[in-house]
Coordinates of N, CA, C and O in Angstrom, one line a residue:
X1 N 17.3 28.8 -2.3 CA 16.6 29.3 -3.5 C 17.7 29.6 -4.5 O 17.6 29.5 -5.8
X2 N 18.8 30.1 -3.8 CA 20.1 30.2 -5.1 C 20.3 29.0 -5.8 O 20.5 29.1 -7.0
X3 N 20.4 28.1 -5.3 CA 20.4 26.6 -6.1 C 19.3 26.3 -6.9 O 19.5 25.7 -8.0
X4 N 18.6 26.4 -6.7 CA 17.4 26.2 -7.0 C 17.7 26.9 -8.5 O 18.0 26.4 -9.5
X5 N 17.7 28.2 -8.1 CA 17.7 29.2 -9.4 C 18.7 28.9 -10.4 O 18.3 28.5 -11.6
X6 N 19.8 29.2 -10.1 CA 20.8 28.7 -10.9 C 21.3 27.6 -11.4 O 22.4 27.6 -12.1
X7 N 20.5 26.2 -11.3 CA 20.1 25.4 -12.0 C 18.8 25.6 -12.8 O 18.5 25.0 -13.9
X8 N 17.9 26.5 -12.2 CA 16.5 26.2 -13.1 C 16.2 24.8 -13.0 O 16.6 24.0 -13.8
X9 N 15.6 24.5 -12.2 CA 15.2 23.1 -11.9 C 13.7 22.7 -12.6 O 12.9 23.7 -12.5
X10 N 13.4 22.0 -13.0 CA 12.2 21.8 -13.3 C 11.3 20.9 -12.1 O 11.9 20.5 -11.2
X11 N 9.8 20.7 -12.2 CA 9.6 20.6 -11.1 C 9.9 19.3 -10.2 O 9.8 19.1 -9.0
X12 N 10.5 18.5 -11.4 CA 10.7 17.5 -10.3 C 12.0 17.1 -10.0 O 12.3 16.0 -9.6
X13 N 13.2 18.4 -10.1 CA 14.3 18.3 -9.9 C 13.9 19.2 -8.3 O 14.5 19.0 -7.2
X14 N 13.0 19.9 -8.6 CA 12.4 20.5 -7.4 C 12.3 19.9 -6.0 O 12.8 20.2 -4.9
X15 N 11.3 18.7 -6.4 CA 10.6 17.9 -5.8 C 11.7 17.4 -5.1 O 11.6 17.5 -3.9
X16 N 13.1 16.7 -5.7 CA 14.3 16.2 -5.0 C 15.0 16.9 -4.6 O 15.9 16.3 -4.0
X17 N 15.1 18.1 -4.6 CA 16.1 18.9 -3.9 C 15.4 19.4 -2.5 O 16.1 20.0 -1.7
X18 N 14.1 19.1 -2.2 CA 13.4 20.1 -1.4 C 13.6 18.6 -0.5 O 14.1 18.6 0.7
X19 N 13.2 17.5 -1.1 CA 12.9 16.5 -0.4 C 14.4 16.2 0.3 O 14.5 16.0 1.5
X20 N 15.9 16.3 -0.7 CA 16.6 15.7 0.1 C 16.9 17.1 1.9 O 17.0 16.9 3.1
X21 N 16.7 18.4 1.1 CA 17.0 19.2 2.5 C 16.1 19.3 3.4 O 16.3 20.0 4.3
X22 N 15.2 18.8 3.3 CA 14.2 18.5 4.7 C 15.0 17.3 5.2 O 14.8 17.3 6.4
X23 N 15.9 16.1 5.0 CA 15.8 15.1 5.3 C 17.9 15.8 5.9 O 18.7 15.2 6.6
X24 N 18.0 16.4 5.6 CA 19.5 17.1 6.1 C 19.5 17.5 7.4 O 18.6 18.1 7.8
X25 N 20.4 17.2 8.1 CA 20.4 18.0 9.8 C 20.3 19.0 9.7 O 21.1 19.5 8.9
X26 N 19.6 19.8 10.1 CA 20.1 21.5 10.2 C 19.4 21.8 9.0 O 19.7 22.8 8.3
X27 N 18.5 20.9 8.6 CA 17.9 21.6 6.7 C 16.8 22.4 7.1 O 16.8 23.0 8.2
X28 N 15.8 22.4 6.3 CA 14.6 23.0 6.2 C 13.4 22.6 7.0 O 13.9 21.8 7.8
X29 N 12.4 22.7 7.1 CA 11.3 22.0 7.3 C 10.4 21.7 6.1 O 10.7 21.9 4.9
X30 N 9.4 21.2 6.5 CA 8.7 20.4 5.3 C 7.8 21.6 5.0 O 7.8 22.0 3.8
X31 N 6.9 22.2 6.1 CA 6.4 23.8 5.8 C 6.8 24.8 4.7 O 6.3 25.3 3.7
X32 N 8.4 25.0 5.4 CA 9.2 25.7 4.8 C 9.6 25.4 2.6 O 9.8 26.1 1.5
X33 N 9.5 23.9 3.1 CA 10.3 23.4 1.5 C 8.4 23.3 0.5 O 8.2 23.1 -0.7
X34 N 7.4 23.6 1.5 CA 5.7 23.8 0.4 C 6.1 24.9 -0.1 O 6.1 25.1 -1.3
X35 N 6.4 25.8 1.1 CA 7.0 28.0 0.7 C 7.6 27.7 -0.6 O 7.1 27.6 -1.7
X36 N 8.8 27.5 -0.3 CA 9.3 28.0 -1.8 C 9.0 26.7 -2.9 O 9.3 27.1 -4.0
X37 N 8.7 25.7 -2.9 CA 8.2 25.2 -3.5 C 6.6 25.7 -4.7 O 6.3 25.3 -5.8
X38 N 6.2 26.3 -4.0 CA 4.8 27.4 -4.1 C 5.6 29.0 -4.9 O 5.2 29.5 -6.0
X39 N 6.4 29.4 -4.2 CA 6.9 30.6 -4.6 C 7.8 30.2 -6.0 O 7.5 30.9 -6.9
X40 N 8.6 29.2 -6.3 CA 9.7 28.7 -7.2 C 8.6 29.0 -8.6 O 8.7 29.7 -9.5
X41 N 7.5 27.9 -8.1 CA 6.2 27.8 -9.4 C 5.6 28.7 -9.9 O 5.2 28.7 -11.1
X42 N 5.3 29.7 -9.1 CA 5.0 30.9 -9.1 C 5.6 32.4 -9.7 O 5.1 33.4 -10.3
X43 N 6.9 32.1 -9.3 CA 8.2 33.0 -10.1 C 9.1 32.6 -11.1 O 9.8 33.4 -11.6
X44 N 9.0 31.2 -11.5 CA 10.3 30.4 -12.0 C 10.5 31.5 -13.3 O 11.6 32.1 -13.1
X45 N 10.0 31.7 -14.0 CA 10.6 32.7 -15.6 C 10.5 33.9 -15.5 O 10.9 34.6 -16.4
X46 N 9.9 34.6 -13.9 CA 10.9 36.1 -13.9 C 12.0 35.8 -13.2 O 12.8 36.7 -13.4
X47 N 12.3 34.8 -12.2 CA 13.8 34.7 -11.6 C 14.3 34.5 -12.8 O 15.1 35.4 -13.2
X48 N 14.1 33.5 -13.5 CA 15.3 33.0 -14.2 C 15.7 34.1 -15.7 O 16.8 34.1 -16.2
X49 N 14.8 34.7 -16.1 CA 15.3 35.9 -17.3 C 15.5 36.8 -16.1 O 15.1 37.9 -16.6
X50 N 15.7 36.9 -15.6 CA 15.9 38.4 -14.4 C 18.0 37.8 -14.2 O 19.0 38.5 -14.1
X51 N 18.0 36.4 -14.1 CA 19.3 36.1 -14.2 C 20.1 36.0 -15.3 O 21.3 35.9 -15.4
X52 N 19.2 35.9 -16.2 CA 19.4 36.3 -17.9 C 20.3 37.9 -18.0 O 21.4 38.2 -18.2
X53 N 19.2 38.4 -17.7 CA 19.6 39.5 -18.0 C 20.4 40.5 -17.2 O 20.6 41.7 -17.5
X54 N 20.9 39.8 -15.6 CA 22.1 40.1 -14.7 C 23.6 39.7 -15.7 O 24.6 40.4 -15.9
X55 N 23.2 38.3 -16.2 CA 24.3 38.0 -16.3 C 25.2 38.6 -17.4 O 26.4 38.6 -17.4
X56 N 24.0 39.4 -18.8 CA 24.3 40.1 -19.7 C 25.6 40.9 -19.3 O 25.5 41.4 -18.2
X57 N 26.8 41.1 -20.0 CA 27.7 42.1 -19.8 C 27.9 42.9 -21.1 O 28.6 43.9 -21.0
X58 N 27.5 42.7 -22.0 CA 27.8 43.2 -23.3 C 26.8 43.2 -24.1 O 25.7 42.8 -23.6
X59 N 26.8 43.7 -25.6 CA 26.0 43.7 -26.5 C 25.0 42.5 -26.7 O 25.3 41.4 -26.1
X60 N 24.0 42.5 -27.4 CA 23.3 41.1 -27.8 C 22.8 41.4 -29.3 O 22.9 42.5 -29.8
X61 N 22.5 40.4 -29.7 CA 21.6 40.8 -31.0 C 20.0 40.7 -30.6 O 19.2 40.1 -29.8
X62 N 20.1 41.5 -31.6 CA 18.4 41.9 -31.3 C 17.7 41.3 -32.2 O 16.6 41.1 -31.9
X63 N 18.3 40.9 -34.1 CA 17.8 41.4 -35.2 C 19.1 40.7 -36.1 O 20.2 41.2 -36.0
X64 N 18.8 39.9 -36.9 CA 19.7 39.5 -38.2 C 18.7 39.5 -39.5 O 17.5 39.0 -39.4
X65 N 19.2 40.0 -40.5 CA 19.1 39.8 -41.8 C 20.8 39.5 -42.6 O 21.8 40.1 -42.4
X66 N 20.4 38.4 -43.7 CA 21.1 38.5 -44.5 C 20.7 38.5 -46.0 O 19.5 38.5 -46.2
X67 N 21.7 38.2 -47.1 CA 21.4 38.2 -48.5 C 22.4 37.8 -49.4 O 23.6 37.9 -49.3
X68 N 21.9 37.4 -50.1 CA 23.2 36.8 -51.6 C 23.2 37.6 -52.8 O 22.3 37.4 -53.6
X69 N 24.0 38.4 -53.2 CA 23.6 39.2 -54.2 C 24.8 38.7 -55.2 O 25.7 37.9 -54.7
X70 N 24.9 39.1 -56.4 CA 26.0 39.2 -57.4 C 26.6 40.4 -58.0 O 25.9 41.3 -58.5
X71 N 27.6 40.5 -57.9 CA 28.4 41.5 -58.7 C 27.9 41.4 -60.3 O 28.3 40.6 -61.1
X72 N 26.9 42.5 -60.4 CA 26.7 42.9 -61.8 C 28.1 44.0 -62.4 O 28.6 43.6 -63.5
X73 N 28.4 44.6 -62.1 CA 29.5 45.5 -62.3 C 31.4 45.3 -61.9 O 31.6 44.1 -62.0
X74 N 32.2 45.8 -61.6 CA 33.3 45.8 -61.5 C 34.4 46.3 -62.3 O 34.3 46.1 -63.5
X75 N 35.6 46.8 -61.7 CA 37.0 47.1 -62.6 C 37.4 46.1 -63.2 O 37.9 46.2 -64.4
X76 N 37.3 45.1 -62.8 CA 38.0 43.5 -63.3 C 37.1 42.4 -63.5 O 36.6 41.9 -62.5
X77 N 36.9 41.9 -65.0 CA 35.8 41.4 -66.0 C 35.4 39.9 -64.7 O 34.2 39.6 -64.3
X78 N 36.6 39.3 -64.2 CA 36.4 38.2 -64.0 C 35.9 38.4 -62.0 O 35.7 37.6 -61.0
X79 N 35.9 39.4 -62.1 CA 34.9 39.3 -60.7 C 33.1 39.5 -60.6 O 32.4 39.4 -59.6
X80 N 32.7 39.7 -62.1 CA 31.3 40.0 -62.4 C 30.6 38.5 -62.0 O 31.0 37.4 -62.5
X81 N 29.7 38.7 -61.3 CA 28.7 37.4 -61.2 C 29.3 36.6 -59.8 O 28.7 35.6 -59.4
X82 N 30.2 37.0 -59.1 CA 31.1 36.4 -58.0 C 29.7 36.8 -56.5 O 29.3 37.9 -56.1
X83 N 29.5 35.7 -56.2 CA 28.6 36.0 -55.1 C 28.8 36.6 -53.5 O 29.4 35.9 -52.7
X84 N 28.2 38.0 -53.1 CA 28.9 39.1 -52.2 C 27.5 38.8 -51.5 O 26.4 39.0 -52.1
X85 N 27.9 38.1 -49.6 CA 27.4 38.1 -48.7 C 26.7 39.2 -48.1 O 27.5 39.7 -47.4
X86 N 25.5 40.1 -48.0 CA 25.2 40.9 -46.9 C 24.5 40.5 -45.6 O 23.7 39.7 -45.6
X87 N 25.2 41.3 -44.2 CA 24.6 40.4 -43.5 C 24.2 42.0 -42.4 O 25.1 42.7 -41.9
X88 N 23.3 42.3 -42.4 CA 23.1 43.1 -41.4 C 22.4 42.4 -39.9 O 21.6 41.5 -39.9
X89 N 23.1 42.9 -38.9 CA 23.1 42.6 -37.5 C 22.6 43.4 -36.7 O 23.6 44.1 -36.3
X90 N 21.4 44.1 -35.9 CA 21.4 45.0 -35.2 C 21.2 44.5 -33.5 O 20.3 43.8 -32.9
X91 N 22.2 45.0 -33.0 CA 23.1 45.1 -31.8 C 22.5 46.1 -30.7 O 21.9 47.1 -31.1
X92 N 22.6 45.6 -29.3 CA 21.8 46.7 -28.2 C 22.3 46.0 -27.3 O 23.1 45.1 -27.3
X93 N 21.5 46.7 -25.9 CA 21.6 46.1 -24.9 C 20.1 46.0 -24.2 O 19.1 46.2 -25.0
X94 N 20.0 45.8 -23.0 CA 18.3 45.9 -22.8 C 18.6 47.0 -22.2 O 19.6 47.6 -21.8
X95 N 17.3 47.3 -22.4 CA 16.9 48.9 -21.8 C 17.5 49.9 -22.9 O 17.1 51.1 -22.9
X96 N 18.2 49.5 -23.6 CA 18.9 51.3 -24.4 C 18.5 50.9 -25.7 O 18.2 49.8 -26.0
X97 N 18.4 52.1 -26.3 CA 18.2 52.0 -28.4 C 19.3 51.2 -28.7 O 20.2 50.9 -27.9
X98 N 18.9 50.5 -30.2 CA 19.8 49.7 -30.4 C 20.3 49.9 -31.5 O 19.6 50.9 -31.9
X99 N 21.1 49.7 -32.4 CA 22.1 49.9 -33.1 C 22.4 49.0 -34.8 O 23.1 48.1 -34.9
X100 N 21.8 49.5 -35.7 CA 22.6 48.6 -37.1 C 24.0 48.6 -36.9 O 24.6 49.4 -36.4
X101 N 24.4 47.3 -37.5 CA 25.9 47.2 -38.1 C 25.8 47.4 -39.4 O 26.9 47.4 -40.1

């Protein structure tokens, strides 16, 4: 099932993985490779965001905006009209409040 998972197999990568370990000495049975074959279909997108979100160690974004504005004003004539990036980013983790930059 770890293989399985950490590929995310789709079903007919499925289909050959189950097929070659029934056909392995010492593999599975054919019973056994319907089980998780049945269970894989049944769980595939909470296993696989459940390893999503193990594998998280740090911040994510949650939320971007940006914008193009111009310098109407300034100390120095020849920076007026010069185009200034805003980019707000809001930052979290799962499960906790999250955070503007």
């Amino acid at each position: 099932l770890q293989s399985i998972a950490s590929a995310d197999m789709d079903l007919n990568q499925l289909e050959a993985f189950l097929t070659a370990q029934t056909k392995k000495q010492g593999g599975i049975t054919s019973d056994q490779a319907a089980v998780i074959a049945k269970f894989w279909k049944n769980h595939r997108t909470k296993i696989h965001e459940s390893l999503i979100n193990q594998s998280r160690w740090d911040n994510v974004l949650k939320n971007m905006t940006w914008r193009v504005d111009l310098k109407s004003q300034s100390r120095h004539v020849d920076q007026i009209n010069t185009p200034v990036a805003i980019v707000e980013m809001e930052l979290g983790k799962n499960g906790q409040v999250s955070f503007l930059l």
